[in-house]
PDB file of C-alpha atoms in Angstrom:
ATOM      1  CA  MET A   1      80.199  97.078  14.560  1.00 52.00           C
ATOM      2  CA  THR A   2      80.045  93.804  13.570  1.00 56.00           C
ATOM      3  CA  GLU A   3      82.690  92.149  15.564  1.00 60.00           C
ATOM      4  CA  LYS A   4      80.781  93.887  18.673  1.00 58.00           C
ATOM      5  CA  ARG A   5      77.539  92.490  18.038  1.00 56.00           C
ATOM      6  CA  GLU A   6      79.143  89.222  17.649  1.00 56.00           C
ATOM      7  CA  GLU A   7      80.560  89.552  20.889  1.00 54.00           C
ATOM      8  CA  THR A   8      77.203  90.511  22.400  1.00 52.00           C
ATOM      9  CA  GLU A   9      75.558  87.323  20.551  1.00 55.00           C
ATOM     10  CA  LYS A  10      78.375  85.092  21.983  1.00 55.00           C
ATOM     11  CA  GLU A  11      77.000  86.276  25.707  1.00 65.00           C
ATOM     12  CA  THR A  12      73.679  85.849  25.619  1.00 72.00           C
ATOM     13  CA  VAL A  13      72.873  82.733  27.079  1.00 64.00           C
ATOM     14  CA  ASP A  14      69.162  81.705  26.458  1.00 74.00           C
ATOM     15  CA  TRP A  15      68.131  80.244  29.809  1.00 68.00           C
ATOM     16  CA  MET A  16      65.956  77.381  28.527  1.00 72.00           C
ATOM     17  CA  ASP A  17      68.546  75.916  25.948  1.00 73.00           C
ATOM     18  CA  THR A  18      71.007  75.855  28.674  1.00 66.00           C
ATOM     19  CA  PHE A  19      69.288  75.261  32.345  1.00 66.00           C
ATOM     20  CA  VAL A  20      66.423  73.481  31.265  1.00 72.00           C
ATOM     21  CA  LEU A  21      66.769  71.120  27.697  1.00 75.00           C
ATOM     22  CA  GLY A  22      70.680  70.655  28.779  1.00 74.00           C
ATOM     23  CA  GLU A  23      69.495  69.227  31.516  1.00 77.00           C
ATOM     24  CA  HIS A  24      69.378  64.988  32.271  1.00 78.00           C
ATOM     25  CA  TYR A  25      66.077  64.161  33.772  1.00 82.00           C
ATOM     26  CA  GLN A  26      65.981  61.083  35.506  1.00 83.00           C
ATOM     27  CA  THR A  27      63.751  61.743  38.912  1.00 88.00           C
ATOM     28  CA  ALA A  28      60.620  62.954  39.214  1.00 88.00           C
ATOM     29  CA  TYR A  29      62.236  65.308  42.000  1.00 90.00           C
ATOM     30  CA  GLU A  30      64.478  67.124  38.905  1.00 90.00           C
ATOM     31  CA  ILE A  31      61.175  67.545  36.975  1.00 91.00           C
ATOM     32  CA  LEU A  32      58.711  68.664  38.988  1.00 92.00           C
ATOM     33  CA  MET A  33      61.801  71.505  40.240  1.00 92.00           C
ATOM     34  CA  LYS A  34      62.348  72.533  36.626  1.00 91.00           C
ATOM     35  CA  ILE A  35      58.644  73.192  36.315  1.00 93.00           C
ATOM     36  CA  ASP A  36      58.400  75.346  39.064  1.00 93.00           C
ATOM     37  CA  GLU A  37      61.300  77.433  38.072  1.00 90.00           C
ATOM     38  CA  ILE A  38      59.608  78.166  34.727  1.00 91.00           C
ATOM     39  CA  VAL A  39      56.195  78.753  36.819  1.00 93.00           C
ATOM     40  CA  ARG A  40      59.040  81.258  39.011  1.00 91.00           C
ATOM     41  CA  VAL A  41      60.806  83.184  35.816  1.00 89.00           C
ATOM     42  CA  TYR A  42      57.673  83.450  33.497  1.00 90.00           C
ATOM     43  CA  SER A  43      55.413  85.012  36.955  1.00 92.00           C
ATOM     44  CA  ALA A  44      58.290  87.426  37.605  1.00 89.00           C
ATOM     45  CA  ALA A  45      58.984  88.450  34.358  1.00 77.00           C
ATOM     46  CA  ASP A  46      57.986  91.800  34.784  1.00 77.00           C
ATOM     47  CA  GLY A  47      60.751  92.314  36.909  1.00 80.00           C
ATOM     48  CA  GLN A  48      57.934  92.778  39.838  1.00 79.00           C
ATOM     49  CA  PRO A  49      57.132  90.320  42.470  1.00 84.00           C
ATOM     50  CA  LYS A  50      55.810  86.713  41.244  1.00 88.00           C
ATOM     51  CA  SER A  51      52.458  87.088  40.479  1.00 91.00           C
ATOM     52  CA  TRP A  52      49.567  85.144  38.482  1.00 92.00           C
ATOM     53  CA  ASP A  53      48.687  87.993  36.142  1.00 92.00           C
ATOM     54  CA  ALA A  54      52.458  87.915  34.772  1.00 91.00           C
ATOM     55  CA  LEU A  55      52.740  84.489  34.158  1.00 92.00           C
ATOM     56  CA  ILE A  56      49.584  84.533  32.384  1.00 93.00           C
ATOM     57  CA  LYS A  57      50.547  87.221  30.243  1.00 92.00           C
ATOM     58  CA  ARG A  58      53.028  84.564  28.873  1.00 92.00           C
ATOM     59  CA  GLN A  59      51.453  81.712  29.152  1.00 93.00           C
ATOM     60  CA  ASP A  60      51.856  80.868  25.105  1.00 95.00           C
ATOM     61  CA  ASP A  61      55.355  80.825  25.678  1.00 92.00           C
ATOM     62  CA  PHE A  62      55.381  79.693  29.443  1.00 93.00           C
ATOM     63  CA  SER A  63      53.294  76.430  27.916  1.00 95.00           C
ATOM     64  CA  ARG A  64      55.624  76.346  24.790  1.00 93.00           C
ATOM     65  CA  ASP A  65      58.565  75.937  27.322  1.00 92.00           C
ATOM     66  CA  VAL A  66      56.395  73.556  29.624  1.00 94.00           C
ATOM     67  CA  GLY A  67      56.424  71.125  26.721  1.00 94.00           C
ATOM     68  CA  ARG A  68      59.453  71.886  25.936  1.00 92.00           C
ATOM     69  CA  LEU A  69      60.764  70.485  29.261  1.00 92.00           C
ATOM     70  CA  VAL A  70      58.630  67.405  29.086  1.00 93.00           C
ATOM     71  CA  LEU A  71      60.398  66.615  25.507  1.00 93.00           C
ATOM     72  CA  ARG A  72      63.264  66.856  27.027  1.00 91.00           C
ATOM     73  CA  ALA A  73      62.038  64.223  29.879  1.00 92.00           C
ATOM     74  CA  VAL A  74      60.327  62.535  27.623  1.00 93.00           C
ATOM     75  CA  GLN A  75      64.038  62.307  25.539  1.00 93.00           C
ATOM     76  CA  MET A  76      65.775  60.874  28.507  1.00 90.00           C
ATOM     77  CA  ASN A  77      64.073  58.638  29.751  1.00 91.00           C
ATOM     78  CA  LEU A  78      63.655  56.667  25.862  1.00 92.00           C
ATOM     79  CA  ASP A  79      65.722  53.715  27.255  1.00 91.00           C
ATOM     80  CA  ALA A  80      63.854  52.638  30.575  1.00 90.00           C
ATOM     81  CA  ASP A  81      62.153  49.601  30.715  1.00 91.00           C
ATOM     82  CA  THR A  82      59.325  48.179  33.011  1.00 90.00           C
ATOM     83  CA  VAL A  83      58.710  45.470  31.304  1.00 88.00           C
ATOM     84  CA  MET A  84      62.189  43.077  30.977  1.00 85.00           C
ATOM     85  CA  GLY A  85      62.838  44.275  34.608  1.00 72.00           C
ATOM     86  CA  GLN A  86      64.957  47.152  34.148  1.00 73.00           C
ATOM     87  CA  TYR A  87      63.388  49.335  36.235  1.00 77.00           C
ATOM     88  CA  LYS A  88      60.487  48.656  38.767  1.00 79.00           C
ATOM     89  CA  ALA A  89      57.231  49.771  37.412  1.00 83.00           C
ATOM     90  CA  GLY A  90      56.290  53.297  37.111  1.00 84.00           C
ATOM     91  CA  GLY A  91      53.126  54.493  36.730  1.00 84.00           C
ATOM     92  CA  PHE A  92      51.914  52.019  33.832  1.00 84.00           C
ATOM     93  CA  PRO A  93      54.675  49.381  32.092  1.00 88.00           C
ATOM     94  CA  LYS A  94      56.765  51.095  29.516  1.00 89.00           C
ATOM     95  CA  ARG A  95      59.254  49.591  26.981  1.00 90.00           C
ATOM     96  CA  SER A  96      62.720  50.856  26.163  1.00 90.00           C
ATOM     97  CA  GLY A  97      62.268  53.322  23.065  1.00 91.00           C
ATOM     98  CA  ARG A  98      58.753  53.964  23.781  1.00 92.00           C
ATOM     99  CA  PRO A  99      57.984  57.474  25.348  1.00 93.00           C
ATOM    100  CA  GLY A 100      57.366  57.892  29.222  1.00 91.00           C
ATOM    101  CA  PHE A 101      58.578  58.696  32.340  1.00 89.00           C
ATOM    102  CA  SER A 102      55.983  57.376  34.934  1.00 88.00           C
ATOM    103  CA  HIS A 103      58.886  55.070  36.098  1.00 89.00           C
ATOM    104  CA  LEU A 104      60.482  57.732  38.066  1.00 89.00           C
ATOM    105  CA  LEU A 105      57.242  57.518  40.159  1.00 87.00           C
ATOM    106  CA  TYR A 106      58.240  53.886  41.240  1.00 85.00           C
ATOM    107  CA  ASP A 107      58.272  53.159  45.174  1.00 79.00           C
ATOM    108  CA  LEU A 108      57.120  57.771  46.140  1.00 77.00           C
ATOM    109  CA  PRO A 109      55.391  58.032  49.043  1.00 78.00           C
ATOM    110  CA  ARG A 110      51.715  58.319  48.216  1.00 76.00           C
ATOM    111  CA  LYS A 111      50.497  60.899  50.790  1.00 77.00           C
ATOM    112  CA  VAL A 112      48.127  62.786  49.406  1.00 77.00           C
ATOM    113  CA  PHE A 113      47.939  67.130  50.869  1.00 77.00           C
ATOM    114  CA  LEU A 114      44.358  68.987  50.955  1.00 79.00           C
ATOM    115  CA  ARG A 115      44.421  72.634  51.392  1.00 79.00           C
ATOM    116  CA  GLU A 116      41.480  74.227  53.904  1.00 82.00           C
ATOM    117  CA  PRO A 117      39.442  76.079  51.745  1.00 79.00           C
ATOM    118  CA  GLU A 118      40.311  79.650  52.361  1.00 77.00           C
ATOM    119  CA  ASP A 119      36.904  81.810  53.485  1.00 65.00           C
TER     120      ASP A 119
END
């Protein structure tokens, strides 16, 4: 019985560790797409169509996992340096070894898309 349990544990894939924390986040697009993936996973976790209520029901787990994603993105960008010229500047100056990843936003089109409020 122990062998079967060990086999089952080996076959289990931790979605967060494998598909979120195992990634490299060196573009703003990659970070945004993973945040969207986390939103979709938690909003459809009931096996029903995605809903706001399903996401709110899992708010603590959702917040924890988005936080883990942000920490991973910061870690992957620790070596970036906009002060000494390694990268062009982003939202704020950043030195190597300091947390941040706004340099990934450099030169992105700055367009604002406003939705009209629904009546």
